[in-house]
mmCIF file with all atom_site columns, C-alpha atoms and ligand atoms in Angstrom:
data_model
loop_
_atom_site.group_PDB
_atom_site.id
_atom_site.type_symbol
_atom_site.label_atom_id
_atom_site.label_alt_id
_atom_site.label_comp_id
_atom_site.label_asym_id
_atom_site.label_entity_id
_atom_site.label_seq_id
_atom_site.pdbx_PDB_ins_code
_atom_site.Cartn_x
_atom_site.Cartn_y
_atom_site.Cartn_z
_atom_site.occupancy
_atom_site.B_iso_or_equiv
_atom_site.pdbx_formal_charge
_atom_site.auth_seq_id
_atom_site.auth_comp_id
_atom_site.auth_asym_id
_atom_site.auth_atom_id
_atom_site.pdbx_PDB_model_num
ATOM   1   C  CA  . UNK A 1 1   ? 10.217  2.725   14.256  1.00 0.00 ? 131 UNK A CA  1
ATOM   2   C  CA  . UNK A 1 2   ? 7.156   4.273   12.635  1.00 0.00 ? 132 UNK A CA  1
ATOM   3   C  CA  . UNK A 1 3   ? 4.410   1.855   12.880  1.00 0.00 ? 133 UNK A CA  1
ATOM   4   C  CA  . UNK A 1 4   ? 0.497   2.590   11.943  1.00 0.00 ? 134 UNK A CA  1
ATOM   5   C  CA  . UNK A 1 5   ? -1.682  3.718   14.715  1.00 0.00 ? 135 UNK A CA  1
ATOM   6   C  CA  . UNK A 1 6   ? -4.636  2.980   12.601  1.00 0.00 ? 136 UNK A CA  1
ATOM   7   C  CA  . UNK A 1 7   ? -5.826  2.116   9.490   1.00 0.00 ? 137 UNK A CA  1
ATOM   8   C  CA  . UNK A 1 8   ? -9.424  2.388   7.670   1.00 0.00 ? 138 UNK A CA  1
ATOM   9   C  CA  . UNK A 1 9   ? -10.451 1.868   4.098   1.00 0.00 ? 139 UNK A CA  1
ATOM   10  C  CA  . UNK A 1 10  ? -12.036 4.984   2.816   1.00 0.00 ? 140 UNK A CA  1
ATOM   11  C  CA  . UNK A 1 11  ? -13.561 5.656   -0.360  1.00 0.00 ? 141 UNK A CA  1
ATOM   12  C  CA  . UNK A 1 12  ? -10.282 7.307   -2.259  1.00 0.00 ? 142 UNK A CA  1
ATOM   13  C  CA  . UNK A 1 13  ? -7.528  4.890   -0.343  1.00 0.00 ? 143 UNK A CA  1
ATOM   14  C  CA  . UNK A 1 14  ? -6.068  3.752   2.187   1.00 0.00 ? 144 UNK A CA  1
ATOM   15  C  CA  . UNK A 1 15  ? -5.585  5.672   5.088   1.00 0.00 ? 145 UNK A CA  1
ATOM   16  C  CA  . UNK A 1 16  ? -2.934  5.430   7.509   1.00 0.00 ? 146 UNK A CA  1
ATOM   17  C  CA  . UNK A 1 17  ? -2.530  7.065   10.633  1.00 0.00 ? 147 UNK A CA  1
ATOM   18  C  CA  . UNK A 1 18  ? 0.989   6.869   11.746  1.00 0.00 ? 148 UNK A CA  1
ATOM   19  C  CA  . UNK A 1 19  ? 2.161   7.200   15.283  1.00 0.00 ? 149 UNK A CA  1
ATOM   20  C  CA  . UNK A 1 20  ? 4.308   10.028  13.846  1.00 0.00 ? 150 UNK A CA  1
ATOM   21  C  CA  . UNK A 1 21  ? 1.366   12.106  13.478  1.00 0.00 ? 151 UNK A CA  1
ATOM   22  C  CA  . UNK A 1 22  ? 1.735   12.030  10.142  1.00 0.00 ? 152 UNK A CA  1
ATOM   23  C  CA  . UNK A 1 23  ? -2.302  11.035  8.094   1.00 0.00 ? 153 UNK A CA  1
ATOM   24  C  CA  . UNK A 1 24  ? -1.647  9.615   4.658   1.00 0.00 ? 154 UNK A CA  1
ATOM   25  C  CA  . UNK A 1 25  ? -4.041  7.860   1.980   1.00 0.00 ? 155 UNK A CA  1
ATOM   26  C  CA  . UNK A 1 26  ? -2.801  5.786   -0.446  1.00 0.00 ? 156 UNK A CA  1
ATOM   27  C  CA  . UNK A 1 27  ? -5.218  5.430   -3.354  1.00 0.00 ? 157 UNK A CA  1
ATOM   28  C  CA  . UNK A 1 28  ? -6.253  1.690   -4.141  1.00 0.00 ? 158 UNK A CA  1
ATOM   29  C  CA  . UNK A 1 29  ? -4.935  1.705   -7.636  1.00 0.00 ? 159 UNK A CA  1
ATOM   30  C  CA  . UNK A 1 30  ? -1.609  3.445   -7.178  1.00 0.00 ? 160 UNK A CA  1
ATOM   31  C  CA  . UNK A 1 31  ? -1.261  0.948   -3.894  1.00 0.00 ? 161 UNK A CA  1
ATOM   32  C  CA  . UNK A 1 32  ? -1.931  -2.069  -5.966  1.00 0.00 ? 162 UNK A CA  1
ATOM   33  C  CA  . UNK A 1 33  ? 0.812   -0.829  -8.840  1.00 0.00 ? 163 UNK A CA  1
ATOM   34  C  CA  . UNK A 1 34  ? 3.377   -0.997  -6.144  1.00 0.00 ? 164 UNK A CA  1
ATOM   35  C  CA  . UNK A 1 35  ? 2.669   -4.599  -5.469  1.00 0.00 ? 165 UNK A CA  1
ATOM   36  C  CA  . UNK A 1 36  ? 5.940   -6.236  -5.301  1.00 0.00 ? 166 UNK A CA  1
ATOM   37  C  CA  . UNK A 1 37  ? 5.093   -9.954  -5.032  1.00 0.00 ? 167 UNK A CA  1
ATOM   38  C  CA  . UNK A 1 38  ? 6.579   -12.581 -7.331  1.00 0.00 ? 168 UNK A CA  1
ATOM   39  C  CA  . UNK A 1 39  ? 3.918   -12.160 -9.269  1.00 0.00 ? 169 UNK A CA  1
ATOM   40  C  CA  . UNK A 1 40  ? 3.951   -8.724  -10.461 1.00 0.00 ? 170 UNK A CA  1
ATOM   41  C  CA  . UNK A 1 41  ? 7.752   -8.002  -10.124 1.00 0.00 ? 171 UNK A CA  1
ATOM   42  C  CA  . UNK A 1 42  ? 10.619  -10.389 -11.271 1.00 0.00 ? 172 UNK A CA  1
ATOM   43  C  CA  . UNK A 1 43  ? 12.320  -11.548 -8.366  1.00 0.00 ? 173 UNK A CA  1
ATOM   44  C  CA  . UNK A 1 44  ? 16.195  -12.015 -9.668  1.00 0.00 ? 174 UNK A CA  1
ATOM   45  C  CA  . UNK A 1 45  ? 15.788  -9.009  -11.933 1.00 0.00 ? 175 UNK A CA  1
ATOM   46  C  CA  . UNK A 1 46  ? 13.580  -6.440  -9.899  1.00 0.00 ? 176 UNK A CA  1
ATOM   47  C  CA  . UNK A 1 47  ? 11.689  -5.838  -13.604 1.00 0.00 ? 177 UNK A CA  1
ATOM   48  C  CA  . UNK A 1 48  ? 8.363   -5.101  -13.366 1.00 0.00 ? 178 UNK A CA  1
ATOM   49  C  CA  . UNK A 1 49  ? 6.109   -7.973  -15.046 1.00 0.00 ? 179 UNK A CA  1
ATOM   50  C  CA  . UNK A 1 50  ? 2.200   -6.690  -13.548 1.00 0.00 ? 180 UNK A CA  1
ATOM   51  C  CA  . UNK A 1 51  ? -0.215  -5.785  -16.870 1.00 0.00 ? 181 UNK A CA  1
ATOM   52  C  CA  . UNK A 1 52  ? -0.408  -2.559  -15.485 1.00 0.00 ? 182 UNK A CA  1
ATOM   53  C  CA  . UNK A 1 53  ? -3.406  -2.744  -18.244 1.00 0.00 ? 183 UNK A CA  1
ATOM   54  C  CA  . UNK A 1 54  ? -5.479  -5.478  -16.086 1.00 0.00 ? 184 UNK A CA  1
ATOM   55  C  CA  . UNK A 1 55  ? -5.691  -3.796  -13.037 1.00 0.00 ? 185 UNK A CA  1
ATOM   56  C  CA  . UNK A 1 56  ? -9.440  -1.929  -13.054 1.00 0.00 ? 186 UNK A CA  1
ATOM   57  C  CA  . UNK A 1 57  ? -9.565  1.247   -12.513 1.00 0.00 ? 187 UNK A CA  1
ATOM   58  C  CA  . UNK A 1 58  ? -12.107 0.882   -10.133 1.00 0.00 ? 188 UNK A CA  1
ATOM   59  C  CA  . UNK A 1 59  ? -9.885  -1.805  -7.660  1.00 0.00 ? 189 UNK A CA  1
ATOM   60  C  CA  . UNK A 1 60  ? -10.340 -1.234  -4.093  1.00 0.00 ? 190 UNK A CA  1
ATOM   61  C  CA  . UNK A 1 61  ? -9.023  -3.251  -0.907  1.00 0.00 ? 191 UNK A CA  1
ATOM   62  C  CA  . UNK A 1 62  ? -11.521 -4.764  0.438   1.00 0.00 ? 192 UNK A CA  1
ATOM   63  C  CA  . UNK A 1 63  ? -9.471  -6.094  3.599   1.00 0.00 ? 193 UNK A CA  1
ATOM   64  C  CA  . UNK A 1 64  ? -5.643  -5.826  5.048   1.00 0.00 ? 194 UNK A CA  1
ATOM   65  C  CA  . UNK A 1 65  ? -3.624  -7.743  7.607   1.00 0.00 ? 195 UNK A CA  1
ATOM   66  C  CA  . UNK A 1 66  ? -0.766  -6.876  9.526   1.00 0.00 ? 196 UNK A CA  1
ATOM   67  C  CA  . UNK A 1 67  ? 2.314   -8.984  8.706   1.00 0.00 ? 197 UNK A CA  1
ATOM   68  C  CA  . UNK A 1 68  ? 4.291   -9.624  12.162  1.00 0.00 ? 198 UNK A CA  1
ATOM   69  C  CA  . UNK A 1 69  ? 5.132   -6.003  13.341  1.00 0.00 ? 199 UNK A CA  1
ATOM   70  C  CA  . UNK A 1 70  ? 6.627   -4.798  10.249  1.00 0.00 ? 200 UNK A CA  1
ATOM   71  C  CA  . UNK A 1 71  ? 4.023   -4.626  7.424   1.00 0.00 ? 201 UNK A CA  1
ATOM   72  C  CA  . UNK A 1 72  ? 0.811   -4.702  5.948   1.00 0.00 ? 202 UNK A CA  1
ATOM   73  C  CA  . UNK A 1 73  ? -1.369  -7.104  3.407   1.00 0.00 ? 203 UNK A CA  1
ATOM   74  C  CA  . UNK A 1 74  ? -3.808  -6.232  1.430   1.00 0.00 ? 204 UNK A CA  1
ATOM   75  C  CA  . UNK A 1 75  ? -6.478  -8.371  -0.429  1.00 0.00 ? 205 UNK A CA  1
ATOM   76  C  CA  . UNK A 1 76  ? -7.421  -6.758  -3.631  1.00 0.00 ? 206 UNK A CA  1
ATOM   77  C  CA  . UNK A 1 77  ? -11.045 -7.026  -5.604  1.00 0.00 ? 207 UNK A CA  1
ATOM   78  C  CA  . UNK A 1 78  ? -8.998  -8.502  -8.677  1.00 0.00 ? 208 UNK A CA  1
ATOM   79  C  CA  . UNK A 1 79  ? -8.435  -11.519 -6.139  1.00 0.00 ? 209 UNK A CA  1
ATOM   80  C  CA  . UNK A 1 80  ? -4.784  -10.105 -5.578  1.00 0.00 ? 210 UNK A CA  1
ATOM   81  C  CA  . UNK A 1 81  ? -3.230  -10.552 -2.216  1.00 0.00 ? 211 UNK A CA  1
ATOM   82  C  CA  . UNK A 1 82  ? 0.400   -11.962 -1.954  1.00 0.00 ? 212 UNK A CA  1
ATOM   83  C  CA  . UNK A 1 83  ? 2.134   -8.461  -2.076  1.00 0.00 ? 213 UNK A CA  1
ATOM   84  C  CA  . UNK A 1 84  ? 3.552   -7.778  1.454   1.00 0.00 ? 214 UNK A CA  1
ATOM   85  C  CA  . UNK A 1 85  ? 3.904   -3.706  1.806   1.00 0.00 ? 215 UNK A CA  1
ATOM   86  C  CA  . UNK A 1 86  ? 6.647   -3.079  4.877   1.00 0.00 ? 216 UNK A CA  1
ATOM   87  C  CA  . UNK A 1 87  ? 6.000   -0.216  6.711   1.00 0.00 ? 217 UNK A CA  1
ATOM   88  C  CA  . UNK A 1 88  ? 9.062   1.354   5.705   1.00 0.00 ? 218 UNK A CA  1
ATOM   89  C  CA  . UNK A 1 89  ? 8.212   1.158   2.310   1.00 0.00 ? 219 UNK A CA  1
ATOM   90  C  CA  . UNK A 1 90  ? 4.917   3.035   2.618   1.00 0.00 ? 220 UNK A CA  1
ATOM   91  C  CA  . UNK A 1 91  ? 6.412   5.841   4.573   1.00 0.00 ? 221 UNK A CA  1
ATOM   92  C  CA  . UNK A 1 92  ? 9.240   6.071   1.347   1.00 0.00 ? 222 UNK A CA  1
ATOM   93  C  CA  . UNK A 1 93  ? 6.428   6.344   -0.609  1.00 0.00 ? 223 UNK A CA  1
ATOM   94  C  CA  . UNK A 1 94  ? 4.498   8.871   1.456   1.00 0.00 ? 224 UNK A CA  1
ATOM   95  C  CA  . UNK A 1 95  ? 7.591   10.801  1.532   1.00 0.00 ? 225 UNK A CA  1
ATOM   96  C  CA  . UNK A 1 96  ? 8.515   10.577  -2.075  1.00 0.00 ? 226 UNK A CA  1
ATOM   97  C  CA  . UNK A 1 97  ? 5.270   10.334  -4.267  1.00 0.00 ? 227 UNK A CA  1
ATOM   98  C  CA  . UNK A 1 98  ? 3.121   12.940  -4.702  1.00 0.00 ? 228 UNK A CA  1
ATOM   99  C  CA  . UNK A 1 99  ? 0.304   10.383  -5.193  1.00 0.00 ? 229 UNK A CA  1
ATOM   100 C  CA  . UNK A 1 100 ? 0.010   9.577   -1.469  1.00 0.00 ? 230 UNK A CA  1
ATOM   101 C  CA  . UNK A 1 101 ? -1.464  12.700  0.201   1.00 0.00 ? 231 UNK A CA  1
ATOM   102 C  CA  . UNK A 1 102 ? -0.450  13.317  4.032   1.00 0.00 ? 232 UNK A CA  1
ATOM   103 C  CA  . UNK A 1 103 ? -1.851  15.307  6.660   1.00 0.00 ? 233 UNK A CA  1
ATOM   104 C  CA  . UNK A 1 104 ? -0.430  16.440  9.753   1.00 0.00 ? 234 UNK A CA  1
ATOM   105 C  CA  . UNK A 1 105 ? -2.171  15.872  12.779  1.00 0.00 ? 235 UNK A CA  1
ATOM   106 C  CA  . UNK A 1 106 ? -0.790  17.520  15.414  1.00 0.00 ? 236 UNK A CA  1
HETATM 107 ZN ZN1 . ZN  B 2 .   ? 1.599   -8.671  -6.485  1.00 0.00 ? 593 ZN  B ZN1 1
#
């Protein structure tokens, strides 16, 4: 399994260094959209239910966690932080999302 070497909070996003020697940043905003906690996603349903509206534009992470050996948590400056972000689900979106810029490192 892919798993982050290391992680820092820059001043565009969050940066991961995977042990795949793949670089990526996530930007704060775009990160915080893909929040699914009960909060911003209906849980039976999957529909989306975050005021995509409320979120500043400005939001950074200010601090992140690592959830057992599988994910990561982030606590957001709009006081946000039950979204759990697997690891697997932030490579998808590295793979799949233009928005999350990757570097190769080897
Ligand atoms: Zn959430």
């Amino acid at each position: 399994m892919t798993v982050p070497a290391q992680i820092e909070m820059t001043g565009v996003g969050v940066q991961i260094a995977w042990d795949n020697n793949q670089t990526c940043t996530y930007p704060y905003r775009y990160l915080r959209l893909q929040c699914a906690c009960a909060a911003c996603v209906e849980e039976m349903t999957g529909r989306p239910i975050l005021n995509v509206a409320s979120v500043p534009e400005d939001i950074i992470a200010v601090e992140y966690l690592k959830v057992g050996k599988y994910a990561l948590q982030f606590l957001w400056t709009d006081g946000h932080d039950s979204g759990i972000y697997p690891f697997e689900k932030l490579l998808q979106l590295s793979e799949n999302d233009n928005a999350v810029i990757c570097q190769s490192t080897s």
